[in-house]
Amino acid sequence: MPSHQNPIGNSKTAKFVAANPLAPLADPFAGMGDDQKDFHKEVSNNVQKRVENAMEELREKHRTGTNEVDEPDRGPTGAAYKELYRQQREISKRAAASREHSEAKERMQQNREVEDAKEKMRRMKFQDSEYEDNSHQDSDDDFDYLLDEEDPGLAQLREVRLAQLKQEHITRATNISLGHGTLRTIVQDEFLAECTGSSRFVCVHFFQDEFERCKIMDFHLKVIAEEHYECKFLRIDAAKAPFFVTKFKIRTLPSLFLYENGKEIGRLTGFDGLASDPKKPDEWHTGRLQEWIASKGAIKYEKPSDEVAEERKRLGLVSRGAVYSNQERSAFVEEY
């Protein structure tokens, strides 16, 4: 039996559909027998009503703008995007705080240099006045021109210093944006991107949570990372990075690797050469590790000479370095 919605031949229904192509959509049972007319009419009305309701719902969704709302974990408002946004905000906050701190230090340094220069000129003028006639008493106004007139040499020195401070500030802010200034934990898939990315110097610590010596290394690296922004400090769980453990032939933990532009420039196995007292191999100063990293060129650090150390001691400025021990992690004792 041919379909009434898609009639075939020259039947009465086919002629009706040909004359009214949209009629089957409005009334899909048009042309049926009179004995089933009421039943078919009711079904047609029901279908029509449902279509109208569906269209009304679509119009309402479009009107309220809820027709294309993303799912919580898929769209730009999802959890993954929110976490990325939060991390970016934290990095921006740290960069802003660092910038404000650097600017404050720059202002203090500039004021200190100006005051030092003024004091130096006062002393020079005072010394010159000793050779003049004792009967001639200089008033305070005689020194005013020294404060008002700026020495060209001093001005040039100040400009050079300001340029240096500005460049240091730009470099520091750039390094902070790359993840410098803290000891961060990464996974195996992030290793190559972190070590061969924009940072020139990268220090990576292969560790395991169960090893006490790895905790000691982390303690010292955290102290160094917060002081030296010129190098990026990372840590990676050796148990979760079997590929690199095999590739680098790591047999002892902790193992420390230094990279420059993605090329290995140094490797430290365990605490080799760090402890000054063989009887206490796990207790050594942060300065020891700083010296080793600086010897590879990754950070700027120089141990004070004996003369400088003696002079600082005479002035009451005793150098101190962080020492990790099993009993007291944050003890501070005299360095070396």
XYZ file of N, CA and C in Angstrom, residues 33-153:
363
model
N -9.158 7.614 4.793
C -10.589 7.256 4.746
C -11.387 7.962 5.813
N -12.708 8.144 5.530
C -13.550 8.863 6.473
C -13.769 8.096 7.763
N -13.646 6.757 7.712
C -13.889 5.963 8.911
C -12.812 6.173 9.967
N -11.628 6.602 9.549
C -10.538 6.841 10.505
C -10.190 8.325 10.591
N -11.052 9.146 10.101
C -10.765 10.577 10.015
C -10.578 11.202 11.390
N -11.466 10.891 12.344
C -11.355 11.495 13.671
C -10.076 11.077 14.380
N -9.761 9.784 14.269
C -8.544 9.283 14.926
C -7.288 9.935 14.346
N -7.245 9.974 13.024
C -6.076 10.574 12.370
C -5.981 12.055 12.654
N -7.140 12.725 12.727
C -7.147 14.154 13.025
C -6.586 14.426 14.418
N -6.933 13.566 15.376
C -6.430 13.724 16.738
C -4.916 13.539 16.811
N -4.446 12.509 16.068
C -2.995 12.280 16.037
C -2.283 13.466 15.398
N -2.839 13.999 14.314
C -2.225 15.140 13.636
C -2.165 16.344 14.555
N -3.244 16.584 15.283
C -3.260 17.713 16.206
C -2.221 17.545 17.300
N -2.087 16.288 17.791
C -1.104 16.021 18.851
C 0.322 16.274 18.368
N 0.602 15.797 17.134
C 1.936 16.009 16.564
C 2.188 17.494 16.364
N 1.185 18.182 15.838
C 1.322 19.605 15.593
C 1.573 20.371 16.892
N 0.884 19.979 17.938
C 1.039 20.644 19.231
C 2.448 20.437 19.794
N 2.963 19.215 19.638
C 4.321 18.937 20.132
C 5.366 19.734 19.359
N 5.156 19.833 18.039
C 6.090 20.621 17.237
C 6.070 22.078 17.659
N 4.855 22.604 17.891
C 4.737 23.994 18.314
C 5.393 24.214 19.682
N 5.225 23.248 20.600
C 5.864 23.364 21.926
C 7.379 23.356 21.807
N 7.903 22.475 20.952
C 9.357 22.394 20.762
C 9.897 23.692 20.175
N 9.186 24.235 19.211
C 9.617 25.499 18.622
C 9.579 26.631 19.643
N 8.575 26.616 20.505
C 8.464 27.646 21.535
C 9.627 27.543 22.529
N 10.013 26.298 22.875
C 11.156 26.119 23.779
C 12.447 26.628 23.149
N 12.627 26.337 21.846
C 13.827 26.825 21.160
C 13.861 28.349 21.122
N 12.703 28.960 20.837
C 12.645 30.416 20.807
C 12.991 31.009 22.189
N 12.510 30.355 23.264
C 12.787 30.829 24.615
C 14.272 30.707 24.956
N 14.900 29.600 24.534
C 16.333 29.418 24.787
C 17.155 30.458 24.052
N 16.783 30.715 22.800
C 17.505 31.735 22.048
C 17.312 33.109 22.672
N 16.106 33.373 23.168
C 15.817 34.672 23.758
C 16.637 34.898 25.036
N 16.764 33.852 25.853
C 17.491 33.979 27.130
C 18.983 33.718 26.995
N 19.404 33.277 25.795
C 20.830 33.035 25.576
C 21.353 31.778 26.217
N 20.507 30.809 26.484
C 20.942 29.556 27.135
C 20.937 28.393 26.167
N 20.866 28.667 24.878
C 20.770 27.574 23.900
C 22.087 26.864 23.690
N 23.237 27.590 23.950
C 24.543 26.991 23.673
C 25.472 27.130 24.870
N 24.989 26.816 26.059
C 25.804 26.898 27.277
C 26.704 25.675 27.360
N 28.024 25.908 27.605
C 28.966 24.786 27.682
C 28.774 24.002 28.969
N 29.172 22.749 28.889
C 29.163 21.925 30.082
C 30.267 22.389 31.033
N 30.126 22.110 32.324
C 31.081 22.665 33.312
C 32.533 22.349 33.033
N 32.842 21.161 32.506
C 34.240 20.766 32.325
C 34.669 20.784 30.865
N 33.887 21.442 29.987
C 34.248 21.456 28.579
C 34.497 22.856 28.045
N 33.692 23.817 28.447
C 33.778 25.156 27.888
C 34.836 26.001 28.565
N 35.014 27.236 28.084
C 35.999 28.166 28.683
C 35.733 28.494 30.137
N 34.536 28.137 30.640
C 34.257 28.369 32.057
C 34.446 27.097 32.883
N 35.036 26.065 32.279
C 35.207 24.789 32.969
C 36.284 24.830 34.035
N 36.391 23.731 34.797
C 37.346 23.674 35.917
C 38.780 23.815 35.447
N 39.133 23.188 34.313
C 40.510 23.261 33.826
C 40.876 24.699 33.465
N 39.966 25.416 32.829
C 40.235 26.801 32.467
C 40.329 27.686 33.698
N 39.467 27.420 34.683
C 39.505 28.207 35.911
C 40.831 28.018 36.636
N 41.340 26.795 36.657
C 42.617 26.527 37.323
C 43.753 27.244 36.606
N 43.737 27.211 35.258
C 44.761 27.916 34.486
C 44.686 29.407 34.744
N 43.467 29.948 34.802
C 43.293 31.379 35.069
C 43.808 31.729 36.463
N 43.544 30.843 37.442
C 44.015 31.091 38.806
C 45.544 31.112 38.858
N 46.172 30.164 38.145
C 47.631 30.130 38.136
C 48.205 31.382 37.486
N 47.585 31.824 36.394
C 48.065 33.026 35.734
C 47.916 34.253 36.640
N 46.807 34.306 37.386
C 46.620 35.416 38.305
C 47.676 35.413 39.403
N 48.016 34.218 39.904
C 49.036 34.139 40.954
C 50.392 34.591 40.432
N 50.720 34.179 39.189
C 51.996 34.604 38.600
C 52.018 36.117 38.425
N 50.898 36.683 37.980
C 50.827 38.129 37.795
C 50.980 38.859 39.124
N 50.340 38.314 40.178
C 50.448 38.939 41.490
C 51.885 38.915 41.990
N 52.542 37.751 41.819
C 53.941 37.654 42.262
C 54.834 38.635 41.492
N 54.583 38.730 40.172
C 55.377 39.652 39.361
C 55.143 41.092 39.798
N 53.881 41.443 40.094
C 53.573 42.809 40.529
C 54.225 43.114 41.873
N 54.150 42.141 42.802
C 54.771 42.344 44.108
C 56.279 42.498 43.990
N 56.869 41.660 43.129
C 58.313 41.763 42.924
C 58.679 43.101 42.296
N 57.849 43.557 41.350
C 58.121 44.835 40.704
C 58.048 45.987 41.700
N 57.029 45.965 42.565
C 56.908 47.017 43.572
C 58.084 46.998 44.537
N 58.495 45.772 44.923
C 59.631 45.660 45.837
C 60.906 46.196 45.196
N 61.107 45.862 43.914
C 62.307 46.329 43.214
C 62.300 47.845 43.059
N 61.125 48.401 42.747
C 61.040 49.852 42.597
C 61.342 50.558 43.915
N 60.843 49.993 45.013
C 61.118 50.582 46.316
C 62.617 50.538 46.629
N 63.261 49.420 46.312
C 64.695 49.304 46.540
C 65.463 50.293 45.667
N 64.990 50.466 44.414
C 65.656 51.423 43.531
C 65.582 52.839 44.103
N 64.399 53.212 44.588
C 64.258 54.550 45.163
C 65.150 54.732 46.385
N 65.200 53.703 47.237
C 66.058 53.789 48.414
C 67.524 53.903 48.018
N 67.923 53.136 47.006
C 69.307 53.174 46.554
C 69.664 54.544 45.978
N 68.721 55.092 45.189
C 68.971 56.421 44.618
C 69.106 57.470 45.718
N 68.208 57.438 46.684
C 68.276 58.412 47.789
C 69.567 58.256 48.573
N 69.977 57.017 48.767
C 71.216 56.773 49.515
C 72.420 57.323 48.753
N 72.450 57.111 47.440
C 73.577 57.612 46.638
C 73.615 59.136 46.646
N 72.459 59.760 46.550
C 72.416 61.228 46.580
C 72.907 61.754 47.918
N 72.431 61.132 49.012
C 72.861 61.569 50.335
C 74.355 61.374 50.533
N 74.887 60.252 50.038
C 76.323 60.005 50.148
C 77.114 61.064 49.379
N 76.616 61.405 48.190
C 77.321 62.412 47.384
C 77.288 63.775 48.070
N 76.127 64.135 48.632
C 76.030 65.404 49.343
C 76.979 65.450 50.547
N 77.016 64.337 51.277
C 77.897 64.279 52.446
C 79.358 64.375 52.039
N 79.697 63.749 50.930
C 81.074 63.808 50.441
C 81.461 65.234 50.064
N 80.542 65.944 49.405
C 80.828 67.322 49.026
C 80.941 68.227 50.252
N 80.108 67.965 51.261
C 80.203 68.747 52.497
C 81.580 68.586 53.141
N 82.043 67.335 53.179
C 83.349 67.070 53.800
C 84.471 67.732 53.013
N 84.381 67.663 51.678
C 85.416 68.310 50.852
C 85.453 69.807 51.105
N 84.267 70.403 51.193
C 84.215 71.849 51.454
C 84.754 72.190 52.843
N 84.471 71.333 53.796
C 84.953 71.562 55.156
C 86.475 71.471 55.218
N 87.048 70.520 54.505
C 88.505 70.378 54.491
C 89.170 71.572 53.832
N 88.558 72.066 52.747
C 89.131 73.234 52.078
C 89.077 74.470 52.968
N 88.049 74.560 53.769
C 87.895 75.753 54.616
C 88.950 75.832 55.706
N 89.598 74.684 56.025
C 90.618 74.697 57.078
C 91.845 75.502 56.660
N 92.062 75.642 55.346
C 93.229 76.381 54.877
C 92.965 77.871 54.753
N 91.755 78.287 54.967
C 91.418 79.698 54.866
C 91.731 80.406 56.187
N 91.617 81.721 56.179
C 91.870 82.536 57.364
C 90.907 82.160 58.473
N 91.440 81.904 59.671
C 90.590 81.485 60.778
C 89.582 82.557 61.155
N 89.925 83.807 60.819
C 89.013 84.875 61.177
C 87.786 84.912 60.279
N 87.891 84.211 59.117
C 86.768 84.195 58.191
C 85.863 83.023 58.535
N 84.675 83.326 58.965
C 83.727 82.274 59.353
C 82.702 82.100 58.244
N 82.644 80.889 57.722
C 81.660 80.591 56.664
C 80.311 80.324 57.296
N 79.319 80.863 56.674
C 77.949 80.572 57.107
C 77.436 79.327 56.393
N 76.320 78.843 56.863
C 75.726 77.654 56.231
C 75.330 77.918 54.789
N 75.104 79.209 54.454
C 74.693 79.517 53.087
C 75.805 79.257 52.082
N 77.068 79.266 52.561
C 78.181 79.036 51.648
C 78.180 77.626 51.069
N 77.476 76.698 51.728
C 77.441 75.317 51.256
C 76.209 75.019 50.402
N 75.293 75.965 50.342
C 74.036 75.679 49.656
C 74.230 75.406 48.179
N 75.192 76.106 47.552
C 75.364 75.928 46.109
C 75.815 74.503 45.769
N 76.497 73.864 46.750
C 76.921 72.482 46.514
C 75.723 71.538 46.439
N 74.685 71.869 47.186
C 73.499 71.022 47.184
C 72.600 71.315 45.999
N 72.640 72.587 45.533
C 71.762 72.972 44.452
C 72.317 72.601 43.091
N 73.640 72.727 42.929
C 74.258 72.434 41.641
C 74.636 70.948 41.586
N 74.263 70.324 40.516
C 74.519 68.891 40.373
C 75.782 68.665 39.568
N 76.660 67.840 40.092
C 77.894 67.512 39.407
C 77.578 66.687 38.162
N 78.080 67.095 36.974
C 77.802 66.317 35.757
C 78.245 64.857 35.869
N 79.381 64.641 36.524
C 79.855 63.271 36.697
C 78.910 62.442 37.553
